[in-house]
Tab-separated table of C-alpha atoms in Angstrom:
chain	number	residue	atom	x	y	z
A	34	UNK	CA	1.776	-28.195	-1.192
A	35	UNK	CA	3.616	-25.015	-2.137
A	36	UNK	CA	1.537	-21.823	-1.872
A	37	UNK	CA	2.350	-18.658	-3.819
A	38	UNK	CA	1.129	-15.551	-1.965
A	39	UNK	CA	-0.364	-12.840	-4.193
A	40	UNK	CA	-0.093	-9.484	-2.427
A	41	UNK	CA	-2.347	-6.712	-3.738
A	42	UNK	CA	-1.058	-3.282	-2.803
A	43	UNK	CA	-2.412	-0.623	-5.123
A	44	UNK	CA	-5.164	0.932	-2.970
A	45	UNK	CA	-5.207	4.478	-1.627
A	46	UNK	CA	-6.938	4.080	1.776
A	47	UNK	CA	-8.652	7.479	1.846
A	48	UNK	CA	-10.518	6.723	5.088
A	49	UNK	CA	-7.184	6.958	6.923
A	50	UNK	CA	-6.363	10.420	5.610
A	51	UNK	CA	-4.160	12.346	6.384
A	52	UNK	CA	-1.756	9.489	7.189
A	53	UNK	CA	-2.801	7.501	4.111
A	54	UNK	CA	-2.841	9.313	0.762
A	55	UNK	CA	-2.774	8.405	-2.896
A	56	UNK	CA	0.976	9.077	-3.142
A	57	UNK	CA	1.772	6.932	-0.067
A	58	UNK	CA	-1.162	4.771	1.098
A	59	UNK	CA	-1.756	3.024	4.386
A	60	UNK	CA	-0.179	-0.327	3.470
A	61	UNK	CA	3.278	1.291	3.422
A	62	UNK	CA	2.844	3.170	6.699
A	63	UNK	CA	3.763	1.766	10.156
A	64	UNK	CA	0.257	2.173	11.561
A	65	UNK	CA	0.361	-0.637	14.111
A	66	UNK	CA	3.936	-0.909	15.348
A	67	UNK	CA	7.365	-0.731	13.757
A	68	UNK	CA	6.537	-2.684	10.603
A	69	UNK	CA	4.228	-1.456	7.879
A	70	UNK	CA	1.009	-3.290	7.096
A	71	UNK	CA	2.566	-4.478	3.830
A	72	UNK	CA	5.597	-5.871	5.636
A	73	UNK	CA	3.425	-7.600	8.228
A	74	UNK	CA	1.308	-9.150	5.463
A	75	UNK	CA	4.380	-10.389	3.584
A	76	UNK	CA	5.892	-11.831	6.759
A	77	UNK	CA	2.610	-13.594	7.603
A	78	UNK	CA	2.680	-15.290	4.181
A	79	UNK	CA	6.289	-16.422	4.165
A	80	UNK	CA	8.463	-19.313	5.279
A	81	UNK	CA	7.043	-22.684	6.208
A	82	UNK	CA	5.325	-24.459	9.066
A	83	UNK	CA	4.489	-28.088	9.757
A	84	UNK	CA	1.430	-27.712	7.511
A	85	UNK	CA	2.292	-24.920	5.044
A	86	UNK	CA	5.088	-23.948	2.700
A	87	UNK	CA	5.110	-20.532	1.062
A	88	UNK	CA	6.923	-19.584	-2.126
A	89	UNK	CA	8.277	-16.093	-2.697
A	90	UNK	CA	5.376	-13.640	-2.956
A	91	UNK	CA	4.077	-12.184	-6.197
A	92	UNK	CA	3.204	-8.503	-5.772
A	93	UNK	CA	0.834	-6.404	-7.859
A	94	UNK	CA	1.314	-2.673	-7.535
A	95	UNK	CA	1.672	0.477	-9.625
A	96	UNK	CA	4.732	2.222	-10.996
A	97	UNK	CA	5.015	4.784	-8.206
A	98	UNK	CA	5.190	2.089	-5.509
A	99	UNK	CA	7.448	-0.468	-7.176
A	100	UNK	CA	10.638	0.566	-5.392
A	101	UNK	CA	8.821	1.022	-2.076
A	102	UNK	CA	7.630	-2.591	-2.377
A	103	UNK	CA	11.103	-4.009	-2.939
A	104	UNK	CA	12.701	-1.750	-0.334
A	105	UNK	CA	10.214	-2.759	2.365
A	106	UNK	CA	10.503	-6.453	1.528
A	107	UNK	CA	14.294	-6.330	1.595
A	108	UNK	CA	14.145	-4.601	4.980
A	109	UNK	CA	12.497	-7.713	6.470
A	110	UNK	CA	14.590	-10.219	4.516
A	111	UNK	CA	11.995	-11.304	1.937
A	112	UNK	CA	12.795	-11.456	-1.778
A	113	UNK	CA	9.765	-11.060	-4.057
A	114	UNK	CA	9.179	-13.714	-6.667
A	115	UNK	CA	7.750	-11.234	-9.173
A	116	UNK	CA	6.490	-7.656	-9.036
A	117	UNK	CA	3.821	-6.963	-11.638
A	118	UNK	CA	3.254	-3.275	-12.394
A	119	UNK	CA	-0.294	-2.313	-13.334
A	120	UNK	CA	-0.386	0.586	-15.823
A	121	UNK	CA	-3.554	1.810	-14.084
A	122	UNK	CA	-5.850	0.552	-11.364
A	123	UNK	CA	-8.565	-1.737	-12.768
A	124	UNK	CA	-9.775	-3.222	-9.454
A	125	UNK	CA	-9.062	-6.722	-8.170
A	126	UNK	CA	-10.454	-8.964	-10.927
A	127	UNK	CA	-7.908	-8.082	-13.646
A	128	UNK	CA	-5.103	-8.059	-11.060
A	129	UNK	CA	-5.935	-11.529	-9.737
A	130	UNK	CA	-6.388	-12.907	-13.244
A	131	UNK	CA	-2.996	-11.545	-14.307
A	132	UNK	CA	-1.370	-13.161	-11.269
A	133	UNK	CA	-3.096	-16.482	-11.939
A	134	UNK	CA	-2.103	-16.539	-15.607
A	135	UNK	CA	1.478	-15.673	-14.719
A	136	UNK	CA	1.629	-18.334	-11.994
A	137	UNK	CA	0.067	-21.052	-14.152
A	138	UNK	CA	2.541	-20.370	-16.960
A	139	UNK	CA	5.342	-21.214	-14.531
A	140	UNK	CA	3.561	-24.065	-12.715
A	141	UNK	CA	0.342	-25.635	-14.067
A	142	UNK	CA	-0.510	-26.831	-10.541
A	143	UNK	CA	0.183	-23.510	-8.797
A	144	UNK	CA	-1.839	-22.771	-5.656
A	145	UNK	CA	-2.397	-19.088	-4.895
A	146	UNK	CA	-3.268	-17.272	-1.679
A	147	UNK	CA	-4.569	-13.821	-2.655
A	148	UNK	CA	-4.546	-11.211	0.090
A	149	UNK	CA	-4.768	-7.443	0.407
A	150	UNK	CA	-1.603	-6.027	1.938
A	151	UNK	CA	-3.266	-3.659	4.423
A	152	UNK	CA	-4.968	-6.046	6.847
A	153	UNK	CA	-4.161	-6.694	10.495
A	154	UNK	CA	-4.127	-10.351	11.593
A	155	UNK	CA	-2.418	-10.555	15.004
A	156	UNK	CA	-2.593	-14.364	15.361
A	157	UNK	CA	-0.459	-15.717	12.515
A	158	UNK	CA	-0.705	-19.300	13.781
A	159	UNK	CA	-4.505	-19.196	13.702
A	160	UNK	CA	-4.418	-17.786	10.184
A	161	UNK	CA	-2.054	-20.519	9.037
A	162	UNK	CA	-4.379	-23.125	10.550
A	163	UNK	CA	-7.284	-21.652	8.564
A	164	UNK	CA	-5.213	-21.749	5.364
A	165	UNK	CA	-4.405	-25.405	6.038
A	166	UNK	CA	-8.156	-26.097	6.349
A	167	UNK	CA	-8.677	-24.321	3.062
A	168	UNK	CA	-6.112	-26.509	1.304
A	169	UNK	CA	-8.314	-29.519	1.984
A	170	UNK	CA	-11.093	-27.938	-0.071
A	171	UNK	CA	-8.698	-26.692	-2.767
A	172	UNK	CA	-7.487	-30.277	-3.256
A	173	UNK	CA	-11.088	-31.169	-4.148
A	174	UNK	CA	-11.398	-28.439	-6.768
A	175	UNK	CA	-12.975	-25.808	-4.543
A	176	UNK	CA	-12.062	-22.149	-4.440
A	177	UNK	CA	-11.881	-20.851	-0.889
A	178	UNK	CA	-12.523	-17.527	0.768
A	179	UNK	CA	-12.078	-16.750	4.453
A	180	UNK	CA	-15.020	-15.490	6.491
A	181	UNK	CA	-14.202	-13.532	9.625
A	182	UNK	CA	-16.402	-14.277	12.626
A	183	UNK	CA	-17.993	-10.891	13.393
A	184	UNK	CA	-16.903	-9.238	16.633
A	185	UNK	CA	-19.745	-6.707	16.411
A	186	UNK	CA	-22.529	-5.586	14.082
A	187	UNK	CA	-20.312	-3.803	11.550
A	188	UNK	CA	-21.888	-1.773	8.734
A	189	UNK	CA	-18.634	-1.001	6.890
A	190	UNK	CA	-18.012	-4.586	5.726
A	191	UNK	CA	-19.690	-6.872	3.242
A	192	UNK	CA	-20.780	-10.261	4.591
A	193	UNK	CA	-20.746	-13.916	3.528
A	194	UNK	CA	-23.847	-15.990	4.220
A	195	UNK	CA	-22.894	-19.617	4.820
A	196	UNK	CA	-25.104	-22.403	3.512
A	197	UNK	CA	-24.919	-24.055	6.947
A	198	UNK	CA	-23.740	-23.222	10.426
A	199	UNK	CA	-19.968	-23.694	10.893
A	200	UNK	CA	-18.924	-27.037	12.292
A	201	UNK	CA	-16.486	-27.610	15.112
A	202	UNK	CA	-12.957	-27.184	13.837
A	203	UNK	CA	-14.038	-24.611	11.247
A	204	UNK	CA	-14.061	-26.945	8.272
A	205	UNK	CA	-14.893	-25.308	4.927
A	206	UNK	CA	-18.602	-24.536	4.454
A	207	UNK	CA	-20.340	-23.919	1.102
A	208	UNK	CA	-21.182	-20.273	0.451
A	209	UNK	CA	-24.845	-19.380	0.042
A	210	UNK	CA	-24.408	-15.772	-1.066
A	211	UNK	CA	-22.476	-12.528	-0.761
A	212	UNK	CA	-24.237	-9.769	1.166
A	213	UNK	CA	-23.599	-6.072	0.540
A	214	UNK	CA	-22.701	-3.704	3.379
A	215	UNK	CA	-25.821	-3.663	5.593
A	216	UNK	CA	-27.524	-0.989	7.647
A	217	UNK	CA	-27.253	-1.197	11.430
A	218	UNK	CA	-30.462	-3.206	11.914
A	219	UNK	CA	-29.572	-5.798	9.289
A	220	UNK	CA	-26.017	-6.083	10.649
A	221	UNK	CA	-27.437	-6.848	14.099
A	222	UNK	CA	-29.706	-9.530	12.628
A	223	UNK	CA	-26.828	-11.197	10.811
A	224	UNK	CA	-24.656	-11.111	13.923
A	225	UNK	CA	-27.395	-12.884	15.889
A	226	UNK	CA	-28.026	-15.472	13.156
A	227	UNK	CA	-24.572	-17.016	13.498
A	228	UNK	CA	-24.096	-18.108	9.879
A	229	UNK	CA	-22.847	-14.781	8.546
A	230	UNK	CA	-19.175	-13.842	8.332
A	231	UNK	CA	-17.338	-10.687	7.369
A	232	UNK	CA	-15.967	-10.773	3.834
A	233	UNK	CA	-12.188	-10.326	4.175
A	234	UNK	CA	-11.436	-10.512	0.455
A	235	UNK	CA	-8.805	-13.222	0.990
A	236	UNK	CA	-8.871	-16.181	-1.416
A	237	UNK	CA	-7.145	-19.540	-1.792
A	238	UNK	CA	-7.375	-21.563	-5.008
A	239	UNK	CA	-5.478	-23.323	-7.732
A	240	UNK	CA	-4.559	-20.965	-10.536
A	241	UNK	CA	-6.198	-23.349	-13.005
A	242	UNK	CA	-9.502	-23.276	-11.106
A	243	UNK	CA	-9.768	-19.492	-10.903
A	244	UNK	CA	-8.787	-19.127	-14.571
A	245	UNK	CA	-11.546	-21.600	-15.458
A	246	UNK	CA	-13.962	-19.493	-13.402
A	247	UNK	CA	-12.944	-16.350	-15.296
A	248	UNK	CA	-13.463	-18.137	-18.623
A	249	UNK	CA	-16.963	-19.130	-17.507
A	250	UNK	CA	-18.160	-16.029	-15.666
A	251	UNK	CA	-16.026	-13.128	-16.971
A	252	UNK	CA	-14.751	-14.205	-20.387
A	253	UNK	CA	-14.370	-10.619	-21.612
A	254	UNK	CA	-11.445	-10.164	-19.214
A	255	UNK	CA	-9.404	-13.019	-20.633
A	256	UNK	CA	-8.174	-11.424	-23.863
A	257	UNK	CA	-7.045	-8.013	-22.562
A	258	UNK	CA	-5.377	-9.412	-19.431
A	259	UNK	CA	-3.600	-12.177	-21.349
A	260	UNK	CA	-2.474	-9.614	-23.940
A	261	UNK	CA	-1.196	-7.314	-21.204
A	262	UNK	CA	0.918	-10.206	-19.935
A	263	UNK	CA	2.068	-11.346	-23.367
A	264	UNK	CA	3.175	-7.813	-24.264
A	265	UNK	CA	4.655	-7.056	-20.823
A	266	UNK	CA	8.196	-5.715	-20.632
A	267	UNK	CA	10.827	-6.449	-18.032
A	268	UNK	CA	12.162	-3.336	-16.300
A	269	UNK	CA	14.942	-3.777	-13.685
A	270	UNK	CA	13.361	-7.015	-12.499
A	271	UNK	CA	9.818	-5.651	-12.537
A	272	UNK	CA	7.250	-6.830	-15.080
A	273	UNK	CA	5.358	-3.908	-16.629
A	274	UNK	CA	1.985	-5.047	-17.961
A	275	UNK	CA	1.211	-3.561	-21.379
A	276	UNK	CA	-0.881	-0.409	-21.040
A	277	UNK	CA	-3.130	-0.603	-24.116
A	278	UNK	CA	-4.679	-4.041	-23.570
A	279	UNK	CA	-4.794	-3.441	-19.815
A	280	UNK	CA	-6.903	-0.315	-20.372
A	281	UNK	CA	-9.492	-2.484	-22.150
A	282	UNK	CA	-9.987	-4.726	-19.105
A	283	UNK	CA	-13.170	-3.964	-17.185
A	284	UNK	CA	-12.715	-2.143	-13.877
A	285	UNK	CA	-14.371	-4.718	-11.628
A	286	UNK	CA	-13.750	-6.568	-8.371
A	287	UNK	CA	-13.157	-10.303	-8.303
A	288	UNK	CA	-16.276	-10.677	-6.130
A	289	UNK	CA	-18.547	-9.204	-8.789
A	290	UNK	CA	-16.731	-10.701	-11.764
A	291	UNK	CA	-16.366	-14.283	-10.559
A	292	UNK	CA	-16.927	-15.194	-6.948
A	293	UNK	CA	-20.603	-14.233	-6.669
A	294	UNK	CA	-21.323	-16.502	-9.657
A	295	UNK	CA	-19.049	-19.451	-8.892
A	296	UNK	CA	-20.646	-22.663	-7.692
A	297	UNK	CA	-17.448	-24.145	-6.270
A	298	UNK	CA	-16.757	-21.504	-3.607
A	299	UNK	CA	-16.359	-22.547	0.016
A	300	UNK	CA	-15.805	-20.472	3.144
A	301	UNK	CA	-13.312	-21.246	5.886
A	302	UNK	CA	-14.502	-19.534	9.090
A	303	UNK	CA	-11.806	-17.563	10.899
A	304	UNK	CA	-12.503	-16.880	14.561
A	305	UNK	CA	-9.371	-14.934	15.498
A	306	UNK	CA	-8.892	-11.172	15.402
A	307	UNK	CA	-8.825	-9.410	12.042
A	308	UNK	CA	-9.205	-5.874	10.746
A	309	UNK	CA	-8.818	-4.169	7.404
A	310	UNK	CA	-8.177	-0.879	9.244
A	311	UNK	CA	-10.876	0.677	7.125
A	312	UNK	CA	-11.126	3.801	9.252
A	313	UNK	CA	-9.657	5.607	12.235
A	314	UNK	CA	-12.255	3.970	14.463
A	315	UNK	CA	-10.716	0.603	13.506
A	316	UNK	CA	-7.229	1.909	14.297
A	317	UNK	CA	-8.528	3.082	17.686
A	318	UNK	CA	-10.077	-0.331	18.336
A	319	UNK	CA	-7.058	-2.389	17.199
A	320	UNK	CA	-4.580	-0.201	19.107
A	321	UNK	CA	-5.937	-1.359	22.462
A	322	UNK	CA	-7.574	1.626	24.193
A	323	UNK	CA	-6.777	2.132	27.867
A	324	UNK	CA	-9.343	1.914	30.670
A	325	UNK	CA	-10.867	5.241	29.626
A	326	UNK	CA	-10.937	4.315	25.940
A	327	UNK	CA	-8.004	6.550	25.011
A	328	UNK	CA	-5.286	5.779	22.457
A	329	UNK	CA	-2.308	8.085	22.020
A	330	UNK	CA	0.732	7.759	19.794
A	331	UNK	CA	3.726	9.885	18.919
A	332	UNK	CA	3.774	13.296	20.536
A	333	UNK	CA	0.201	13.082	21.810
A	334	UNK	CA	-1.069	13.767	25.333
A	335	UNK	CA	-4.615	13.182	26.579
A	336	UNK	CA	-5.957	14.997	29.658
A	337	UNK	CA	-9.365	13.946	31.022
A	338	UNK	CA	-10.358	12.367	27.678
A	339	UNK	CA	-12.601	9.391	26.918
A	340	UNK	CA	-13.009	7.123	23.880
A	341	UNK	CA	-10.549	9.241	21.917
A	342	UNK	CA	-7.668	8.710	19.485
A	343	UNK	CA	-4.862	11.284	19.527
A	344	UNK	CA	-2.002	10.812	17.076
A	345	UNK	CA	0.951	13.032	16.142
A	346	UNK	CA	2.847	11.770	13.109
A	347	UNK	CA	5.683	14.265	13.144
A	348	UNK	CA	8.688	14.606	15.396
A	349	UNK	CA	8.062	18.361	15.449
A	350	UNK	CA	4.476	18.227	16.718
A	351	UNK	CA	2.870	17.865	20.117
A	352	UNK	CA	-0.894	17.269	20.169
A	353	UNK	CA	-2.781	17.782	23.430
A	354	UNK	CA	-6.427	16.890	23.958
A	355	UNK	CA	-8.326	18.164	27.004
A	356	UNK	CA	-11.777	16.914	27.959
A	357	UNK	CA	-12.429	15.196	24.641
A	358	UNK	CA	-15.055	12.469	24.295
A	359	UNK	CA	-15.387	10.309	21.176
A	360	UNK	CA	-12.910	12.317	19.090
A	361	UNK	CA	-10.293	11.394	16.491
A	362	UNK	CA	-7.418	13.867	16.100
A	363	UNK	CA	-4.537	13.061	13.745
A	364	UNK	CA	-1.865	15.700	13.121
A	365	UNK	CA	0.851	15.750	10.471
A	366	UNK	CA	3.205	18.480	9.296
A	367	UNK	CA	0.861	19.653	6.560
A	368	UNK	CA	-2.627	18.541	7.618
A	369	UNK	CA	-4.742	17.927	10.720
A	370	UNK	CA	-7.885	15.813	10.999
A	371	UNK	CA	-10.379	16.331	13.826
A	372	UNK	CA	-13.530	14.220	13.651
A	373	UNK	CA	-16.247	12.646	15.752
A	374	UNK	CA	-15.303	8.978	16.108
A	375	UNK	CA	-18.796	7.948	14.985
A	376	UNK	CA	-18.121	9.701	11.647
A	377	UNK	CA	-14.868	7.868	10.918
A	378	UNK	CA	-16.207	6.410	7.667
A	379	UNK	CA	-16.839	9.946	6.389
A	380	UNK	CA	-13.158	10.907	6.346
A	381	UNK	CA	-13.114	10.118	2.633
A	382	UNK	CA	-15.450	13.103	2.209
A	383	UNK	CA	-12.624	15.302	3.446
A	384	UNK	CA	-10.394	13.997	0.672
A	385	UNK	CA	-13.084	14.767	-1.899
A	386	UNK	CA	-13.539	18.281	-0.526
A	387	UNK	CA	-9.797	18.948	-0.567
A	388	UNK	CA	-9.514	17.707	-4.148
A	389	UNK	CA	-12.303	20.064	-5.187
A	390	UNK	CA	-10.440	23.042	-3.730
A	391	UNK	CA	-7.166	21.932	-5.322
A	392	UNK	CA	-5.305	21.237	-2.063
A	393	UNK	CA	-2.180	19.122	-2.561
A	394	UNK	CA	-2.758	17.546	0.852
A	395	UNK	CA	-5.667	15.562	-0.618
A	396	UNK	CA	-3.307	13.177	-2.397
A	397	UNK	CA	0.325	14.136	-1.769
A	398	UNK	CA	2.192	12.791	1.254
A	399	UNK	CA	4.567	15.237	3.001
A	400	UNK	CA	7.510	12.929	2.290
A	401	UNK	CA	7.930	12.133	-1.381
A	402	UNK	CA	9.434	8.638	-1.552
A	403	UNK	CA	11.767	7.832	-4.438
A	404	UNK	CA	13.901	4.761	-5.282
A	405	UNK	CA	16.969	6.435	-3.775
A	406	UNK	CA	15.327	7.701	-0.571
A	407	UNK	CA	12.927	10.548	0.137
A	408	UNK	CA	12.554	14.297	0.386
A	409	UNK	CA	10.164	16.720	2.026
A	410	UNK	CA	9.530	20.382	1.335
A	411	UNK	CA	10.227	22.511	4.394
A	412	UNK	CA	9.411	25.911	2.885
A	413	UNK	CA	7.920	26.840	-0.493
A	414	UNK	CA	7.771	30.471	-1.548
A	415	UNK	CA	7.725	32.690	-4.605
A	416	UNK	CA	10.753	31.623	-6.676
A	417	UNK	CA	12.331	29.428	-3.972
A	418	UNK	CA	11.941	26.136	-2.126
A	419	UNK	CA	13.803	24.507	0.776
A	420	UNK	CA	13.915	20.693	1.013
A	421	UNK	CA	15.303	18.071	3.337
A	422	UNK	CA	16.638	15.115	1.306
A	423	UNK	CA	17.701	11.684	2.578
A	424	UNK	CA	19.628	9.309	0.298
A	425	UNK	CA	19.985	5.606	1.120
A	426	UNK	CA	23.492	4.122	1.452
A	427	UNK	CA	24.831	3.291	-2.000
A	428	UNK	CA	21.933	5.040	-3.745
A	429	UNK	CA	22.182	7.633	-6.496
A	430	UNK	CA	19.903	10.272	-7.972
A	431	UNK	CA	19.735	10.550	-11.749
A	432	UNK	CA	22.227	12.575	-13.775
A	433	UNK	CA	20.043	15.568	-14.548
A	434	UNK	CA	19.696	19.270	-15.219
A	435	UNK	CA	17.036	21.931	-14.683
A	436	UNK	CA	15.734	24.578	-17.042
A	437	UNK	CA	14.349	27.000	-14.461
A	438	UNK	CA	16.236	26.701	-11.187
A	439	UNK	CA	19.631	26.603	-9.533
A	440	UNK	CA	20.366	24.713	-6.309
A	441	UNK	CA	22.501	24.954	-3.183
A	442	UNK	CA	23.226	21.719	-1.308
A	443	UNK	CA	24.357	21.665	2.333
A	444	UNK	CA	25.258	18.221	3.725
A	445	UNK	CA	24.134	17.833	7.344
A	446	UNK	CA	24.708	14.074	7.792
A	447	UNK	CA	27.015	11.639	6.027
A	448	UNK	CA	28.998	12.223	2.854
A	449	UNK	CA	27.745	13.051	-0.636
A	450	UNK	CA	29.503	12.326	-3.907
A	451	UNK	CA	28.547	15.256	-6.104
A	452	UNK	CA	28.870	15.671	-9.854
A	453	UNK	CA	28.484	19.161	-11.363
A	454	UNK	CA	29.269	19.192	-15.073
A	455	UNK	CA	32.815	17.757	-15.353
A	456	UNK	CA	33.713	18.096	-11.659
A	457	UNK	CA	33.225	15.212	-9.194
A	458	UNK	CA	33.973	15.663	-5.509
A	459	UNK	CA	33.076	14.478	-2.011
A	460	UNK	CA	31.058	16.848	0.170
A	461	UNK	CA	30.987	16.098	3.899
A	462	UNK	CA	28.981	17.436	6.833
A	463	UNK	CA	28.798	21.235	7.061
A	464	UNK	CA	30.104	21.612	3.509
A	465	UNK	CA	28.040	22.932	0.610
A	466	UNK	CA	28.014	22.981	-3.178
A	467	UNK	CA	26.338	25.231	-5.745
A	468	UNK	CA	24.594	23.812	-8.821
A	469	UNK	CA	24.109	26.590	-11.410
A	470	UNK	CA	21.051	26.840	-13.631
A	471	UNK	CA	21.388	24.332	-16.483
A	472	UNK	CA	24.361	22.445	-14.996
A	473	UNK	CA	24.370	18.665	-15.440
A	474	UNK	CA	24.590	17.226	-11.944
A	475	UNK	CA	24.149	14.156	-9.789
A	476	UNK	CA	24.083	13.353	-6.087
A	477	UNK	CA	25.198	9.966	-4.677
A	478	UNK	CA	25.665	8.433	-1.242
A	479	UNK	CA	28.907	6.409	-1.270
A	480	UNK	CA	28.729	5.700	2.457
A	481	UNK	CA	27.226	3.078	4.758
A	482	UNK	CA	24.770	5.371	6.564
A	483	UNK	CA	21.925	7.521	5.229
A	484	UNK	CA	23.069	10.865	3.841
A	485	UNK	CA	20.977	13.941	4.627
A	486	UNK	CA	21.250	17.350	3.039
A	487	UNK	CA	19.316	20.586	2.854
A	488	UNK	CA	18.585	21.795	-0.663
A	489	UNK	CA	17.729	25.421	-1.423
A	490	UNK	CA	16.227	25.945	-4.867
A	491	UNK	CA	15.875	29.369	-6.477
A	492	UNK	CA	14.428	30.217	-9.855
A	493	UNK	CA	11.355	31.038	-11.888
A	494	UNK	CA	9.870	27.549	-11.403
A	495	UNK	CA	10.612	24.937	-8.704
A	496	UNK	CA	8.173	22.173	-9.676
A	497	UNK	CA	9.210	18.509	-9.607
A	498	UNK	CA	8.707	18.155	-13.361
A	499	UNK	CA	11.597	20.525	-14.135
A	500	UNK	CA	14.022	17.625	-14.552
A	501	UNK	CA	15.869	16.518	-17.676
A	502	UNK	CA	17.369	13.060	-17.072
A	503	UNK	CA	20.509	11.850	-18.878
A	504	UNK	CA	21.321	8.703	-16.894
A	505	UNK	CA	19.368	6.877	-14.219
A	506	UNK	CA	20.226	3.632	-12.438
A	507	UNK	CA	16.473	3.106	-11.843
A	508	UNK	CA	15.602	3.346	-15.561
A	509	UNK	CA	13.004	6.060	-15.035
A	510	UNK	CA	11.853	7.953	-18.074
A	511	UNK	CA	11.583	11.721	-18.389
A	512	UNK	CA	9.223	13.105	-15.773
A	513	UNK	CA	8.565	9.720	-14.160
A	514	UNK	CA	8.502	9.744	-10.385
A	515	UNK	CA	8.896	6.114	-9.384
């Protein structure tokens, strides 16, 4: 039975600030090793085993992340089946319904495995075995969710109450009810009871069955989501859902819209390790603390510390902790978090506070990722800005001009093909070029290695929206980032 993975990757992950931000959330960051969480999720749901066969994944994301999605998939040798672009976030119910309608239109018997793209599941074989168990129930018309056997009395997760105790072999068990995030006492009771599982938000079902459930339990979603698909436009291989009907879809999770009301929902218990990395305490736990409970990464050094996470996410930073106990310290070029580990779930309050004071660090990642590569601001002053820009091999920025600034480019690695008005030339390492105010210009990397340059902007305004595009290989409109 062929399974189509549905990867949801539109969340912002504010509890992992400052590493995860709205402009570049945790699923695209290598939090637990060399691969990103998104790449690890895609790899886990790819290929085939003796029991399972996966089709190319369908991805739901937003416009800003569409090129990041394809770039990260290509880096691990996976071609996406379809990338659906949501005009705005409307929670998981509209997203899953759109995926199901799209999949059923191509295959009436399509089987979907819906998964967030920011989870950690170290034992892929165990997960595949659980999916195989779930297929048995799906063949009988059941919709399946996966309940994680609790490792501790967690208050940050919702729970699934099973109608009966799990049997040997973890066969699917009927669901009794969903349980909201509990307080500490209730979490301890559920852990002791043995028939409660963490709600991972991972689902397996036939597209036809979940569409039938939407028609029964959330019929108001059918028209706007179907219209958003019917009016969708293809854009460089992406499918842009139509904005107007999509905006009319209720902002609601699939749990609330459908799953809590469905009578044909079964739970496959999953006993292996799992985490949604919902906070820095989870990162500390999943990173494997040493004998003193310390986790360090990057340029971080711990001296006489206990139960502490120290992380430096910049090649230019060294973080040193001395005598710390139960502390989280995460340092980046533009922001530093220091928190009591017991308050890890409150990190989102920092994001709210920063938004209220208008700090860019609340939502903007230091590196601004674009289809052609990335840039970061090194210095921003009155009437000037200095950037480091990296362009992927074969990539090209748009043909553009600026109304308020001129630019100097100095190539420090690789070779740039530069267009300034009617002149086109190659600029190599240690060479520079001047782009006058108003000049029509473009930068390309014709080489086989990343090209890096330093850009110095001067003028009355150096904001990113001072761009007039004339040509763009990525079909971005005026002012559009992605």
